[in-house]
mmCIF file of C-alpha atoms in Angstrom:
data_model
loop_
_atom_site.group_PDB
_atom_site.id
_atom_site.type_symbol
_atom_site.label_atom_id
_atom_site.label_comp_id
_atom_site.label_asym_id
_atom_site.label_seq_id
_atom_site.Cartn_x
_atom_site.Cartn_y
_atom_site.Cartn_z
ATOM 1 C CA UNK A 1 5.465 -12.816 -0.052
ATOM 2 C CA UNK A 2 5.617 -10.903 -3.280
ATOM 3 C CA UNK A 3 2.490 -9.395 -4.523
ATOM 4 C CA UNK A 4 4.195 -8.289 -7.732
ATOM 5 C CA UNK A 5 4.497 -12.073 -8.508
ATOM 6 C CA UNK A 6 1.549 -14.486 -9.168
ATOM 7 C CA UNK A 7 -0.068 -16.057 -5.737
ATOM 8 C CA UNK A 8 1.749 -19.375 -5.476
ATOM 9 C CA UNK A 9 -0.764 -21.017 -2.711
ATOM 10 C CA UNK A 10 -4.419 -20.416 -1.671
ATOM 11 C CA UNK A 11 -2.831 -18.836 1.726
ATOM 12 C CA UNK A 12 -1.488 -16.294 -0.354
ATOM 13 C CA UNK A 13 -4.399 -15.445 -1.807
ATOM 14 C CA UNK A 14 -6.658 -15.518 1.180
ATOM 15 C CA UNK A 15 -4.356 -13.148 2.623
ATOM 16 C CA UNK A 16 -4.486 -10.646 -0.836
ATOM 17 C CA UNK A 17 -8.267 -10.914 -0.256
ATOM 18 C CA UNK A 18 -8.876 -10.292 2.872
ATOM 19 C CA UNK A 19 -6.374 -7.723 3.419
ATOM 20 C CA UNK A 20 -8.104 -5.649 0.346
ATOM 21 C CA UNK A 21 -11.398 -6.201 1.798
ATOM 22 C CA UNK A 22 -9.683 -4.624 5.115
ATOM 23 C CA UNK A 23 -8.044 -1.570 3.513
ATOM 24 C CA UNK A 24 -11.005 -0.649 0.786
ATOM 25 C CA UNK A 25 -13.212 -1.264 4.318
ATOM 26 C CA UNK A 26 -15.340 -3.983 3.171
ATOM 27 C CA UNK A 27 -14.536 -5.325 6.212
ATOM 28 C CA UNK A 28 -14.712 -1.902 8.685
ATOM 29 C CA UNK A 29 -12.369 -1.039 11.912
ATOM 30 C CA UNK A 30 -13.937 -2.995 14.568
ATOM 31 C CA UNK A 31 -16.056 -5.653 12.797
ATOM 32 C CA UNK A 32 -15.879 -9.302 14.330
ATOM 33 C CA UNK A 33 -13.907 -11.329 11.682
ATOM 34 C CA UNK A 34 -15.321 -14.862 10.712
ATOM 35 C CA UNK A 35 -12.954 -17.485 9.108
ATOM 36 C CA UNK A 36 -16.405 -19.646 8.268
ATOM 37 C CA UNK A 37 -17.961 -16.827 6.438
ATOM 38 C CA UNK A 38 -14.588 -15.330 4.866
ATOM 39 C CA UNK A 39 -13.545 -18.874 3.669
ATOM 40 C CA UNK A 40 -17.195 -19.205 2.001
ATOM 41 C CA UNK A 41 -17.577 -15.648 0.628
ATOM 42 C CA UNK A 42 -13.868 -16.044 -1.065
ATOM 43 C CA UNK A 43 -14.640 -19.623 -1.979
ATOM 44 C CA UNK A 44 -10.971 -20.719 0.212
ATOM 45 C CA UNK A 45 -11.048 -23.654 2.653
ATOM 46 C CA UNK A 46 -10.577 -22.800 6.082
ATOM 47 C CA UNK A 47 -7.148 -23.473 6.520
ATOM 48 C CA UNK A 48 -5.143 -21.222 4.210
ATOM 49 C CA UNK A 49 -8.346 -18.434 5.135
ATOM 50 C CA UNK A 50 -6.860 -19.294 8.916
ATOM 51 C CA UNK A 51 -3.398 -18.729 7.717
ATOM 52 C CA UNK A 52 -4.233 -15.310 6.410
ATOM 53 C CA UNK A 53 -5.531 -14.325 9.073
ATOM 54 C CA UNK A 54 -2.329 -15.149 11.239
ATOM 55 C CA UNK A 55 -0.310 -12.972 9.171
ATOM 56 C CA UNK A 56 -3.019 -10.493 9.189
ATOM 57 C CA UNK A 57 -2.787 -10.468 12.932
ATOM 58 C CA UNK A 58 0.746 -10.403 12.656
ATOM 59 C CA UNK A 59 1.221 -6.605 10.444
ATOM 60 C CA UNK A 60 -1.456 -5.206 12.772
ATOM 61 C CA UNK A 61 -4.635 -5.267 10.356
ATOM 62 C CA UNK A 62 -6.417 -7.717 12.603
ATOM 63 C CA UNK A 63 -6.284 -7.445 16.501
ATOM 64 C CA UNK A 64 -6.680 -11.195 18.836
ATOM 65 C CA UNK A 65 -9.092 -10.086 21.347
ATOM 66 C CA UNK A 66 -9.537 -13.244 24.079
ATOM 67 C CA UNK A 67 -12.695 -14.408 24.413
ATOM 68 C CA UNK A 68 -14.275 -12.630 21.540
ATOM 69 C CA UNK A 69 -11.768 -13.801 18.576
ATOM 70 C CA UNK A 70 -10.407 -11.703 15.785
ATOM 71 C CA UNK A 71 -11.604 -8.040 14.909
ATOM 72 C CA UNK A 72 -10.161 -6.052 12.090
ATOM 73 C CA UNK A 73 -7.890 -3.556 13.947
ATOM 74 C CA UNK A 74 -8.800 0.025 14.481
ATOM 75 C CA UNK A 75 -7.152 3.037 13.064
ATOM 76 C CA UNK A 76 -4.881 5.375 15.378
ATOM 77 C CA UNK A 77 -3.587 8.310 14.261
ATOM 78 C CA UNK A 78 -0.617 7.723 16.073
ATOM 79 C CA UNK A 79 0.157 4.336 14.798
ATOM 80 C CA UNK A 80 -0.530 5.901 11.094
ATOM 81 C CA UNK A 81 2.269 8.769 12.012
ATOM 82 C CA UNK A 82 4.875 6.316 12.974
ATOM 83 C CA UNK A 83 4.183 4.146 9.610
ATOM 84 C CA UNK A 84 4.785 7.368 7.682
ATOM 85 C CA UNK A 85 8.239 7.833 9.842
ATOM 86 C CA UNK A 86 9.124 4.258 8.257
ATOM 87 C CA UNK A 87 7.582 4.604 4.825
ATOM 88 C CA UNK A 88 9.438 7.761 3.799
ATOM 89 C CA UNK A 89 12.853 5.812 4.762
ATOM 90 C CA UNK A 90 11.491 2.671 2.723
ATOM 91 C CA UNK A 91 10.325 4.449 -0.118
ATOM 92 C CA UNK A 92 13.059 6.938 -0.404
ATOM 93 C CA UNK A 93 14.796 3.524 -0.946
ATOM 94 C CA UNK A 94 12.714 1.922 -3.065
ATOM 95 C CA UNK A 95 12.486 5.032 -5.316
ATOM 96 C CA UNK A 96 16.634 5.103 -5.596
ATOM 97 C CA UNK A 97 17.010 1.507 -6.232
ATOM 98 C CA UNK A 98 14.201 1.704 -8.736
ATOM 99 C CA UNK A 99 15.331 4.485 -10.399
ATOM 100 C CA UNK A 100 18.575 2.480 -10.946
ATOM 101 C CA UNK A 101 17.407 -0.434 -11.721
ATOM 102 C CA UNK A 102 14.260 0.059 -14.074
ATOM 103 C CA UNK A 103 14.540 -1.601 -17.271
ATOM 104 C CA UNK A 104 13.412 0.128 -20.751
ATOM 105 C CA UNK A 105 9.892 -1.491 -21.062
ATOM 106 C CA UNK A 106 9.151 -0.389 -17.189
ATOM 107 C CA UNK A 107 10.788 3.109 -18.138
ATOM 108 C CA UNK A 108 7.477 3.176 -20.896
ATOM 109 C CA UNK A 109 5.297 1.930 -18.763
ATOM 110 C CA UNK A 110 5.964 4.784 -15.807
ATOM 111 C CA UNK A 111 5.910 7.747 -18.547
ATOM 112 C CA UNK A 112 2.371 5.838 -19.746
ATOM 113 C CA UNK A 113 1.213 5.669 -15.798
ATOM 114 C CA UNK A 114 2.276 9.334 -15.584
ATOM 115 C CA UNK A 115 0.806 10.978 -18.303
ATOM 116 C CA UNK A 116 -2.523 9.083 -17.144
ATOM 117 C CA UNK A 117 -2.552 9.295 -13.785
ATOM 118 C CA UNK A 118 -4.475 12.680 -13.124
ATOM 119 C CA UNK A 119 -6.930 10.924 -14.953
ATOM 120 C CA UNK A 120 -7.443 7.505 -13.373
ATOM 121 C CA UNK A 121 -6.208 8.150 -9.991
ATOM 122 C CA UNK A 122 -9.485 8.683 -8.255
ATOM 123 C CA UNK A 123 -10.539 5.287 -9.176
ATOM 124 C CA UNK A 124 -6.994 4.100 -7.332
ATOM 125 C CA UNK A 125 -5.721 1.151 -9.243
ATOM 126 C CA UNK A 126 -3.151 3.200 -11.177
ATOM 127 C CA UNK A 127 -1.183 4.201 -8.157
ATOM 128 C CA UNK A 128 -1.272 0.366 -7.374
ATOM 129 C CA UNK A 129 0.503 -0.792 -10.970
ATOM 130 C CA UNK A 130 3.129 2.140 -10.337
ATOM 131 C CA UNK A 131 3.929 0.886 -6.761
ATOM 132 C CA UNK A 132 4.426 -2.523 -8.411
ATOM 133 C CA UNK A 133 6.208 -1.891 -10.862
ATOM 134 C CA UNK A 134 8.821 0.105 -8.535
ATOM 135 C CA UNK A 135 9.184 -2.419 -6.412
ATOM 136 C CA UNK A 136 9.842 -4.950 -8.987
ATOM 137 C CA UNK A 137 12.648 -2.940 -10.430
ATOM 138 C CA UNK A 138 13.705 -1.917 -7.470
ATOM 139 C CA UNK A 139 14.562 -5.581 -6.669
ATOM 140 C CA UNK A 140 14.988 -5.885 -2.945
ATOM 141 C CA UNK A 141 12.608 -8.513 -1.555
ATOM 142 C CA UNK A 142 12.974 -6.845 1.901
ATOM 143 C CA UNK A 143 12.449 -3.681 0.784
ATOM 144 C CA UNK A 144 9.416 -4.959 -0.872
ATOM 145 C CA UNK A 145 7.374 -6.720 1.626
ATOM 146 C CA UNK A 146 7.918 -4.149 4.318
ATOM 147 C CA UNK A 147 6.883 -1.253 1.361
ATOM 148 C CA UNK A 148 3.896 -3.463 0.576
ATOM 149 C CA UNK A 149 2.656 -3.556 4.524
ATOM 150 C CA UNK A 150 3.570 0.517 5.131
ATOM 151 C CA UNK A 151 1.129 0.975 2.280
ATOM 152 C CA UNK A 152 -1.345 -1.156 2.521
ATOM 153 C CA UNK A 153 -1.901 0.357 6.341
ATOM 154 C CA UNK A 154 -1.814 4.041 4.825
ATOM 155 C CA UNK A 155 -4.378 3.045 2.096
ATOM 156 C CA UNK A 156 -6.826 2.130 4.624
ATOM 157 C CA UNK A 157 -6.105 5.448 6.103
ATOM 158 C CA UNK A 158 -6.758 7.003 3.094
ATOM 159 C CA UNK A 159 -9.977 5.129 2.071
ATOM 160 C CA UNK A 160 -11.105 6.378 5.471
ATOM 161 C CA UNK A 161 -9.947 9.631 5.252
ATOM 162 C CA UNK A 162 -10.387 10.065 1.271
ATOM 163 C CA UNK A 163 -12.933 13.562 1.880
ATOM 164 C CA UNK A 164 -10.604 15.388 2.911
ATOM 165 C CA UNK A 165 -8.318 14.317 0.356
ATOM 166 C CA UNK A 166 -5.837 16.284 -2.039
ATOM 167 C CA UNK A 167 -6.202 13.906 -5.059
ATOM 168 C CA UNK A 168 -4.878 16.424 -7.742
ATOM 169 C CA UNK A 169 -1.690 17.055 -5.228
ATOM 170 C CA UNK A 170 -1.090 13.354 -4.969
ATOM 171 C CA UNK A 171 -1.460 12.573 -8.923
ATOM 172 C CA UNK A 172 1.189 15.391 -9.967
ATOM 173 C CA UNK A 173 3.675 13.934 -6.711
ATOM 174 C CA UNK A 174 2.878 10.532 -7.495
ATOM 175 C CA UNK A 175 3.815 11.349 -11.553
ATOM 176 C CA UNK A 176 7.118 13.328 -10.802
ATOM 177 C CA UNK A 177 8.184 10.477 -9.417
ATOM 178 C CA UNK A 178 7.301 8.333 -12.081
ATOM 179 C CA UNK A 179 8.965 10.252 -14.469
ATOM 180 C CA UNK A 180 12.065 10.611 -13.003
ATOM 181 C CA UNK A 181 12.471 6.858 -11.711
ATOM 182 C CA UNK A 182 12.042 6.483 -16.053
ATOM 183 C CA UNK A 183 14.880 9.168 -16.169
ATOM 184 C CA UNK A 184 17.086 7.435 -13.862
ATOM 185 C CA UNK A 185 17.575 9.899 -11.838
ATOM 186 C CA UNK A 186 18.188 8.526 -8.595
ATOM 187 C CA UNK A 187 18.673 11.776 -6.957
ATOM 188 C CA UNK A 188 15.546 13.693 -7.962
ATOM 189 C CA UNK A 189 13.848 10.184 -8.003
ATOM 190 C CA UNK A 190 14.444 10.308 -3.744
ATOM 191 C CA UNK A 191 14.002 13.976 -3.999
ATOM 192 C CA UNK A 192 10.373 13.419 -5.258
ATOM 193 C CA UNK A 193 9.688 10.516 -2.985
ATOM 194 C CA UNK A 194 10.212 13.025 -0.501
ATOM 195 C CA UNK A 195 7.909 15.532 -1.340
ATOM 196 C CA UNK A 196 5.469 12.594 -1.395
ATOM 197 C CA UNK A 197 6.138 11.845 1.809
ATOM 198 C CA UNK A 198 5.528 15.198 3.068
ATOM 199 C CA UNK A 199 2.051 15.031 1.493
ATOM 200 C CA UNK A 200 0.766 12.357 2.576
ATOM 201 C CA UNK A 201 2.415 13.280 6.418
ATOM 202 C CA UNK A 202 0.409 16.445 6.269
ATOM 203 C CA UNK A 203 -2.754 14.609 4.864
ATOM 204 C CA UNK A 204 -2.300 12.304 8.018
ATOM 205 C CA UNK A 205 -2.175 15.231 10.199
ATOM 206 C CA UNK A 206 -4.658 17.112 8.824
ATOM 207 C CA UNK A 207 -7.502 14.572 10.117
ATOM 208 C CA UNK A 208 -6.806 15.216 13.467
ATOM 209 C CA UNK A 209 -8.771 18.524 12.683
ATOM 210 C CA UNK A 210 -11.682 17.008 11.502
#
């Protein structure tokens, strides 16, 4: 599945619904999932809502439980440190390939994102069109769909966590990157992705103290 790309069947979009209603926590850690009233309250028949819900199950955001059905998965701090080992390896990726790769108009569109983001970022959709378009130009369909599970997980975490929350920090990481993926620099381009990394490892740590 690529998210960057329109939804080609209902069972992709089921799954883009439900899976934001899991990670903005519509749907909370622990609640009883229903495929009647999902498939009703995102107007999706049954069958591609079902579908969703496999896949769901499958990257961990939903948890089986026999004899009670499906429950949206709870959040362990453990799990979340072992996404971030993964995540900084994918994204240091991502970040080089992009930086290589990123044509002139997406090369706008990050210095655009950047100079805006300190701005916008607390309402959280601008970090969303820069992840896109990186993976886009980053072209690696891999790449992408495991970067687009690693981060859906660790904004859940976030929108749980969001308090105690650095959003200044993360803006100005979040826009050195941008700007030099639009350099090309594919060595200070990983170089920042790092230092993201790092942030949002210590953010992750730092709730075990609260």
């Amino acid at each position: 599945r690529r998210r960057s790309k329109p939804l080609n069947s209902l069972a992709d979009k089921a799954f883009h619904l439900i899976e934001e209603k899991i990670v903005t926590l519509q749907l909370k850690p622990g609640s009883l999932i229903s495929e009647v009233e999902l498939s009703e309250e995102i107007d999706i028949g049954r069958t591609p809502v079902r579908e969703a819900l496999q896949r769901l199950a499958h990257e961990g955001m939903i948890s089986i439980i026999p004899r009670r059905g499906m429950i949206v998965s709870e959040v362990d701090i453990m799990n979340q440190l072992e996404i971030m080992d993964l995540r900084r390896v994918v994204d240091r990726m991502i970040a080089a390939k992009a930086a290589k790769r990123t044509t002139i108009e997406q090369k706008e569109r990050l210095k655009e994102i950047a100079e805006d983001i300190e701005v916008t970022a607390k309402k959280g959709d601008i970090v969303g069109q820069f992840d896109q378009i990186m993976r886009t130009a980053a072209r690696n369909y891999f790449g992408t769909q495991i970067s687009e599970t690693l981060h859906a997980h660790c904004r859940r975490f976030w929108y749980i966590n969001r308090e105690v929350s650095d959003l200044k920090r993360s803006a100005k990481l979040h826009a050195r990157m941008m700007r030099e993926i639009a350099r090309g620099n594919q060595y200070k381009a990983c170089e920042a992705s790092d230092a993201l990394s790092d942030y949002i490892e210590d953010f992750t740590r730092s709730t075990l103290d609260t």
